[in-house]
Short mmCIF file of C-alpha atoms in Angstrom, two decimals:
data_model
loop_
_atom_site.label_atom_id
_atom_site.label_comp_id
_atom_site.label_asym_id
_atom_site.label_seq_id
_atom_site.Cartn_x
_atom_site.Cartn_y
_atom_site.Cartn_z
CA UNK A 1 27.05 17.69 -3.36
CA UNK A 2 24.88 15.50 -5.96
CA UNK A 3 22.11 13.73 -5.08
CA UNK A 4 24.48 10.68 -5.52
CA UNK A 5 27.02 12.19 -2.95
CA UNK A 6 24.34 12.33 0.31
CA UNK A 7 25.16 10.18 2.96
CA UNK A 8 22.86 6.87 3.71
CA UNK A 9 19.91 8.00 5.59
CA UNK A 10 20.00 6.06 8.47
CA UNK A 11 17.04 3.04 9.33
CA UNK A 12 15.84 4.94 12.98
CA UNK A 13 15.71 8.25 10.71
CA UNK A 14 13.95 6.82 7.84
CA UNK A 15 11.63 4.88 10.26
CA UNK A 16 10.85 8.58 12.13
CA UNK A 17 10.32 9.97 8.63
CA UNK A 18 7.61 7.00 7.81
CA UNK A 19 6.11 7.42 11.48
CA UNK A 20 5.71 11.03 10.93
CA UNK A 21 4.09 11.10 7.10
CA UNK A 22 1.87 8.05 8.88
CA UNK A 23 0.96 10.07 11.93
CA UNK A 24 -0.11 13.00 9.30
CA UNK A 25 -2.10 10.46 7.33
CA UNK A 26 -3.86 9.51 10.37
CA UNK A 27 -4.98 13.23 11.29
CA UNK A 28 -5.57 14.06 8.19
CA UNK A 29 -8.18 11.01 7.89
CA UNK A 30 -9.63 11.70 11.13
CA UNK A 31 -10.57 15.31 9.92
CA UNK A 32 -11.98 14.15 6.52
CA UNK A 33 -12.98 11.04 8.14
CA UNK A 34 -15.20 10.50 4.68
CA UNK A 35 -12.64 10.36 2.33
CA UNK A 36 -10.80 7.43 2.07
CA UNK A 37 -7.14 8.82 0.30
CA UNK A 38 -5.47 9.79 3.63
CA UNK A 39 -5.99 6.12 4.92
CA UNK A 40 -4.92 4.48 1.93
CA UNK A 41 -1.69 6.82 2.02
CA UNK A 42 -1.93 5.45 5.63
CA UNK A 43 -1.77 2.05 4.61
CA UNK A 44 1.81 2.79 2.31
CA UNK A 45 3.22 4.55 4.78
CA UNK A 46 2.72 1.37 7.01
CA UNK A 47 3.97 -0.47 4.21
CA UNK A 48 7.36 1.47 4.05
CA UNK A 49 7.64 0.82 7.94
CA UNK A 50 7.88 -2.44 7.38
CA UNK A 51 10.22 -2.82 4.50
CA UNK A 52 12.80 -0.65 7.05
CA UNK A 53 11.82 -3.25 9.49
CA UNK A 54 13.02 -6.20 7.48
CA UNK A 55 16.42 -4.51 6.53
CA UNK A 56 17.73 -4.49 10.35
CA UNK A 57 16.93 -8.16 9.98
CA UNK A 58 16.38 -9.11 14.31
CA UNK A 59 13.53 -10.60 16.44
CA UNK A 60 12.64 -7.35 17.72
CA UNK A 61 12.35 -5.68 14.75
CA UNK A 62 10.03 -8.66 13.26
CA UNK A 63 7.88 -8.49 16.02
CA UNK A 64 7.29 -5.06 15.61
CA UNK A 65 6.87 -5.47 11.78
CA UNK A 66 4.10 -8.30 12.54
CA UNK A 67 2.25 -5.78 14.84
CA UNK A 68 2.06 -3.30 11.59
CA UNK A 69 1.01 -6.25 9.40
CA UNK A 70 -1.67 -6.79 11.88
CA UNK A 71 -2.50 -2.91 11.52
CA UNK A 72 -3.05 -3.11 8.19
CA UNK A 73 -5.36 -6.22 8.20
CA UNK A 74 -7.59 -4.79 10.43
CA UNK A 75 -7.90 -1.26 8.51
CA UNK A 76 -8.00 -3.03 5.17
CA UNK A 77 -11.58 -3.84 4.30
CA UNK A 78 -13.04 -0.25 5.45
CA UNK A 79 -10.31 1.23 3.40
CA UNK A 80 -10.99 -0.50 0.48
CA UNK A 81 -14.72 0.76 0.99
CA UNK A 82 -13.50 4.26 1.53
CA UNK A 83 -11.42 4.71 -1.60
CA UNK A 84 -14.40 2.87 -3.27
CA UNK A 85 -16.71 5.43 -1.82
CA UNK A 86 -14.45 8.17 -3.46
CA UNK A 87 -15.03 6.52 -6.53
CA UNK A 88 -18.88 6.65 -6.44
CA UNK A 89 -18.91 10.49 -5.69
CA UNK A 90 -16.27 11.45 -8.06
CA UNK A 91 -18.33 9.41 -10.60
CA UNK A 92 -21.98 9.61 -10.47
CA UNK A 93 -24.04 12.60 -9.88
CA UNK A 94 -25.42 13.52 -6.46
CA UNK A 95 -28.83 12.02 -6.86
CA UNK A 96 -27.87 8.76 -8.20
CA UNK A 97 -25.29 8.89 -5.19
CA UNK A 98 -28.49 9.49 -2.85
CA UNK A 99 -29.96 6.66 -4.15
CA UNK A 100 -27.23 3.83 -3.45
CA UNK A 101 -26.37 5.51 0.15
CA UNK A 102 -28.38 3.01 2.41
CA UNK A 103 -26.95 -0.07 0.22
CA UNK A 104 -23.61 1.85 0.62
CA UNK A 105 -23.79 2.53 4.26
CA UNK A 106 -25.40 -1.00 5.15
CA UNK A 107 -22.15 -2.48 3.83
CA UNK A 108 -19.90 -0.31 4.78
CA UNK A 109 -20.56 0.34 8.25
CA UNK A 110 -18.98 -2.04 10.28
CA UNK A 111 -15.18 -2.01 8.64
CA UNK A 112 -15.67 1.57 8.54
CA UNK A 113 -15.91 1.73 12.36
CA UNK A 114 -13.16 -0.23 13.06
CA UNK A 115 -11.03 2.21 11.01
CA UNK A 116 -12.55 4.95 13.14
CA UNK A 117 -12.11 2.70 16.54
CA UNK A 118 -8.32 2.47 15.62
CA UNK A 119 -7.51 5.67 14.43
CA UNK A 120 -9.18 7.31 17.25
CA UNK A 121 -7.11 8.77 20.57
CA UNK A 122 -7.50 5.62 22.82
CA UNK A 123 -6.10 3.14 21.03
CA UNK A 124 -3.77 5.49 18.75
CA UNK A 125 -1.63 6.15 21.97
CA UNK A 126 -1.52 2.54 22.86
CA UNK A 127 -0.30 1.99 19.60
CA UNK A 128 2.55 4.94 19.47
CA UNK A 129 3.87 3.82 23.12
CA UNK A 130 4.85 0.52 21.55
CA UNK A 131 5.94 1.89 18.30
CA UNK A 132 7.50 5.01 19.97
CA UNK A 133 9.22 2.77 22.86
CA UNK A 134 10.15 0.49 19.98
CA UNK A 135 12.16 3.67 17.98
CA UNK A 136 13.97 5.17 20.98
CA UNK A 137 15.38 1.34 22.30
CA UNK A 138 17.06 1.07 18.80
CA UNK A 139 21.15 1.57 19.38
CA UNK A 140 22.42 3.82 16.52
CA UNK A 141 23.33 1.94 13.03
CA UNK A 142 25.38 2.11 10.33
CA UNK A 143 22.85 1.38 7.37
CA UNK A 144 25.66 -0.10 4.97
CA UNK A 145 26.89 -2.19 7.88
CA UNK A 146 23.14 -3.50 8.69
CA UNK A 147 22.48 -4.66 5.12
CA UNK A 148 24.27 -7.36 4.10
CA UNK A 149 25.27 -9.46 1.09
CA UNK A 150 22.95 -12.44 2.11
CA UNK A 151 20.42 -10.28 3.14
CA UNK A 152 20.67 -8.76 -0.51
CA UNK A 153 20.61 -12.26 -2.15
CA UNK A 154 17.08 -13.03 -0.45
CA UNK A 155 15.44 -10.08 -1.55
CA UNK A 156 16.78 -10.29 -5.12
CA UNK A 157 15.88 -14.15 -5.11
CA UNK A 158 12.08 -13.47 -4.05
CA UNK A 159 11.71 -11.04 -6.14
CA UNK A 160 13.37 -12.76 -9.09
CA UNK A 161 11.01 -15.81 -8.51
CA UNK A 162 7.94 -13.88 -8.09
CA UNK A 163 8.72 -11.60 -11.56
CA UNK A 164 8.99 -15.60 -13.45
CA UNK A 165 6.11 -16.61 -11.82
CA UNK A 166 3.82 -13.60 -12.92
CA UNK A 167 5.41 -13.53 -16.50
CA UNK A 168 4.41 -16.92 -16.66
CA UNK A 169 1.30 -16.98 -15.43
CA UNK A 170 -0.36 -13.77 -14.33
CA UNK A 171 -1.76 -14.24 -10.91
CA UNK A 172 -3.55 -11.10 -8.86
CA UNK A 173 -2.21 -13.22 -5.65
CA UNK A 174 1.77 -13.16 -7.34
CA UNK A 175 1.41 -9.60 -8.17
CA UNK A 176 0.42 -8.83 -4.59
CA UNK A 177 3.15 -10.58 -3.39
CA UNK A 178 4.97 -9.16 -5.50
CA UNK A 179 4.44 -5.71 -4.43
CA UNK A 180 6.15 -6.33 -0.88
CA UNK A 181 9.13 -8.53 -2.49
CA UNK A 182 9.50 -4.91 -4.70
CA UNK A 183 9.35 -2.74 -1.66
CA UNK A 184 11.77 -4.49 0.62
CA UNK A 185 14.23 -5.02 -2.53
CA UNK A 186 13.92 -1.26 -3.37
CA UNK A 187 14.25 -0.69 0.50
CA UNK A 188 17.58 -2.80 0.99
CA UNK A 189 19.38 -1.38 -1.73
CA UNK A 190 18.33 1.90 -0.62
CA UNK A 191 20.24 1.79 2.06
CA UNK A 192 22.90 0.18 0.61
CA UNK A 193 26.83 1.88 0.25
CA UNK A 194 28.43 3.59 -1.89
CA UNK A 195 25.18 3.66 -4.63
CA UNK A 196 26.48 3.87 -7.52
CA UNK A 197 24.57 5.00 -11.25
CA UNK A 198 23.27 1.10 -11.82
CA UNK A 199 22.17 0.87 -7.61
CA UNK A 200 20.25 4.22 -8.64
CA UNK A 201 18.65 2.82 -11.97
CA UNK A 202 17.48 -0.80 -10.08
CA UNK A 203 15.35 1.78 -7.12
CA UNK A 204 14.47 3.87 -9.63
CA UNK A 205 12.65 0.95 -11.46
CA UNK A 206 11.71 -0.91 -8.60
CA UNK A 207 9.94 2.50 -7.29
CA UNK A 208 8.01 2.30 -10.83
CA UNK A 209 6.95 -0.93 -10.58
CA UNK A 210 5.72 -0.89 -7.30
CA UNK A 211 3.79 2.28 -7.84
CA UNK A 212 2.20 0.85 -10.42
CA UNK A 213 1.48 -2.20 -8.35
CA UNK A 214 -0.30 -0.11 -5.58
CA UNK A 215 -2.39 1.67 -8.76
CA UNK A 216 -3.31 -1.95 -9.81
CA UNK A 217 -4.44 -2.70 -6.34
CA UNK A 218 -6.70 0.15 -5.75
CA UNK A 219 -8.36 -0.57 -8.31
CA UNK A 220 -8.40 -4.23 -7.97
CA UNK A 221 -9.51 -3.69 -4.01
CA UNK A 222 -12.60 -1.99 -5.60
CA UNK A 223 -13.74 -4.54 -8.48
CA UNK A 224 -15.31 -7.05 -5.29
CA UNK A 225 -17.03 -4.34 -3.36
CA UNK A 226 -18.59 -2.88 -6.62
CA UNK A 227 -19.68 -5.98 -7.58
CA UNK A 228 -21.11 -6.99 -4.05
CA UNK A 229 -22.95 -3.17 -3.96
CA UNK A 230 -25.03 -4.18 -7.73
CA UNK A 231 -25.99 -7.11 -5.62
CA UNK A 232 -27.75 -5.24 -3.03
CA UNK A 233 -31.95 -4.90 -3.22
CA UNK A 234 -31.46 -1.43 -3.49
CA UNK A 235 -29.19 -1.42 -7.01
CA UNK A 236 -30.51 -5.43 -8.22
CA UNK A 237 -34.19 -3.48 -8.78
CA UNK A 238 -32.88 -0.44 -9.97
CA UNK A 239 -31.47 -0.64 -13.39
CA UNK A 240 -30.20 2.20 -14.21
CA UNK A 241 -28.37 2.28 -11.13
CA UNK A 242 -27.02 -1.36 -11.94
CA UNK A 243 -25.78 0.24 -15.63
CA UNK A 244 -24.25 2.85 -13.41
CA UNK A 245 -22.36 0.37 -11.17
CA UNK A 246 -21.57 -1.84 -14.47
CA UNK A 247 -19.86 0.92 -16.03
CA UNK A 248 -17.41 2.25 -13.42
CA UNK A 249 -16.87 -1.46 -12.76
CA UNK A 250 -15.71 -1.58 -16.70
CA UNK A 251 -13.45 1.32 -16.38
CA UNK A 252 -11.73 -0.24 -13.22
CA UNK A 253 -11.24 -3.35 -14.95
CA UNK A 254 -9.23 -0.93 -17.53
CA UNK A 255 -7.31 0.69 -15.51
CA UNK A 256 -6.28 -2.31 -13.50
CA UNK A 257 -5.56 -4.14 -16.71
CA UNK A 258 -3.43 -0.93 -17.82
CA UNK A 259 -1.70 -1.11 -14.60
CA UNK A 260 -1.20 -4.90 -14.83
CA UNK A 261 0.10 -4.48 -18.81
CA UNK A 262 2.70 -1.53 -16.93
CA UNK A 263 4.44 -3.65 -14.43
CA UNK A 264 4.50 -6.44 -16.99
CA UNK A 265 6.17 -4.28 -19.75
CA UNK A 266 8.63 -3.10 -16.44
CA UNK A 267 9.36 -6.79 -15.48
CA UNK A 268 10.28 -7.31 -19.15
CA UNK A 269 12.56 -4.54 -18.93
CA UNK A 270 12.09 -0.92 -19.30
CA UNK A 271 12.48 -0.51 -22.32
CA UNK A 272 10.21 -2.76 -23.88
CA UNK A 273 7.26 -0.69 -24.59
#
């Protein structure tokens, strides 16, 4: 049977899929509580979850989406510091790390601890008895019934829009946008019937796009909090710590551009490069 041939993976087994690669990502973090990869992974994961969400297209399924969305909001900030933490130890040297750790840690601290509040046991089980509660209520669906031409038409409409709208005129708050209209697009026809060689070229584009959406956005997340950090006391009277800071800053200014030029070239078309 070709990869063509498999049957639709159902919505409740995709969602247990998602819940289990988020529930990994979650221990994962808590062990190398640190780093801040696992809870960015985290963060996708909760992404997908919603996308599945929007495809069964009910108030209880929304409501549950807006409690993920909430999720999300509250881990973002001490994510963005994690993964920008990663950055300064993959990038400068230990002693010049030693030297911007107080600045680092002063900012850092409190969205960092309410990452660590909500990953932690308490409020992780309050969180799965919804979710979980949520999953085993759902009656059994047939994906390519659930999916349906209108619901199709909205997704390719948004995204359509947003895709003018950035070729137009390049906005970071578009291309966010953009990267959910991608993922619940990708996510509908995923789930579609019968998909046939074009259905498999549109996800396999829309997958490229939005991965290089989420690369734009890491490093985009981190451009604010660098900047903020060469601020500090700490970096502002030290200045070959500031030409440290300057420099990474540079290089994720290049690879967010690069990223940004990507999707562009994608939106285009694929072939356009």
């Amino acid at each position: 049977m070709s990869e063509d041939d498999q049957p639709v993976k159902s919505q409740q087994a995709a969602l247990r899929e998602l819940s289990d690669a988020l529930e990994q990502s979650r221990k994962t973090w808590l062990n190398e509580s640190l780093t801040g990869s696992p809870l960015w992974k985290l963060n996708y994961a909760v992404s997908d979850i919603g996308y599945v969400l929007a495809t069964l297209d009910d108030a209880e399924a929304m409501k549950q989406r807006k409690r993920w969305v909430k999720l999300q909001q509250k881990v973002g900030e001490g994510a963005a510091w994690l993964i920008t933490i990663d950055l300064l130890r993959d990038s400068l040297a230990e002693s010049r790390q030693k030297k911007m750790a107080s600045a680092v840690a002063r900012l850092s601290a409190k969205p960092v601890n309410k990452c660590h509040k909500l990953m932690a046991k308490p409020e992780w089980v309050r969180i799965r008895r919804w979710w979980f509660g949520y999953l085993e209520s759902m009656q059994p669906l047939d994906p390519t019934e659930a999916v349906t031409v209108a619901m199709t038409d909205r997704a390719e409409h948004r995204f359509l829009k947003l895709r003018n709208r950035i070729l137009k005129h390049d906005n970071d708050q578009d291309l966010l946008k953009l990267e959910g209209a991608t993922g619940e697009l990708k996510t509908i026809l995923s789930f579609s019937a019968a998909p046939d060689d074009r259905r498999h070229s549109q996800v396999s584009l829309l997958g490229d796009i939005e991965s290089n959406i989420r690369l734009w956005r890491q490093a985009h997340t981190r451009l604010p909090l660098l900047k903020l950090l060469s601020a500090t006391p700490e970096i502002d009277a030290r200045l070959s710590l500031a030409d440290d800071l300057a420099e990474i800053r540079l290089e994720q200014q290049r690879i967010a551009r690069k990223r940004r030029d990507r999707v562009r070239r994608l939106l285009i078309g694929p072939n356009s490069e």
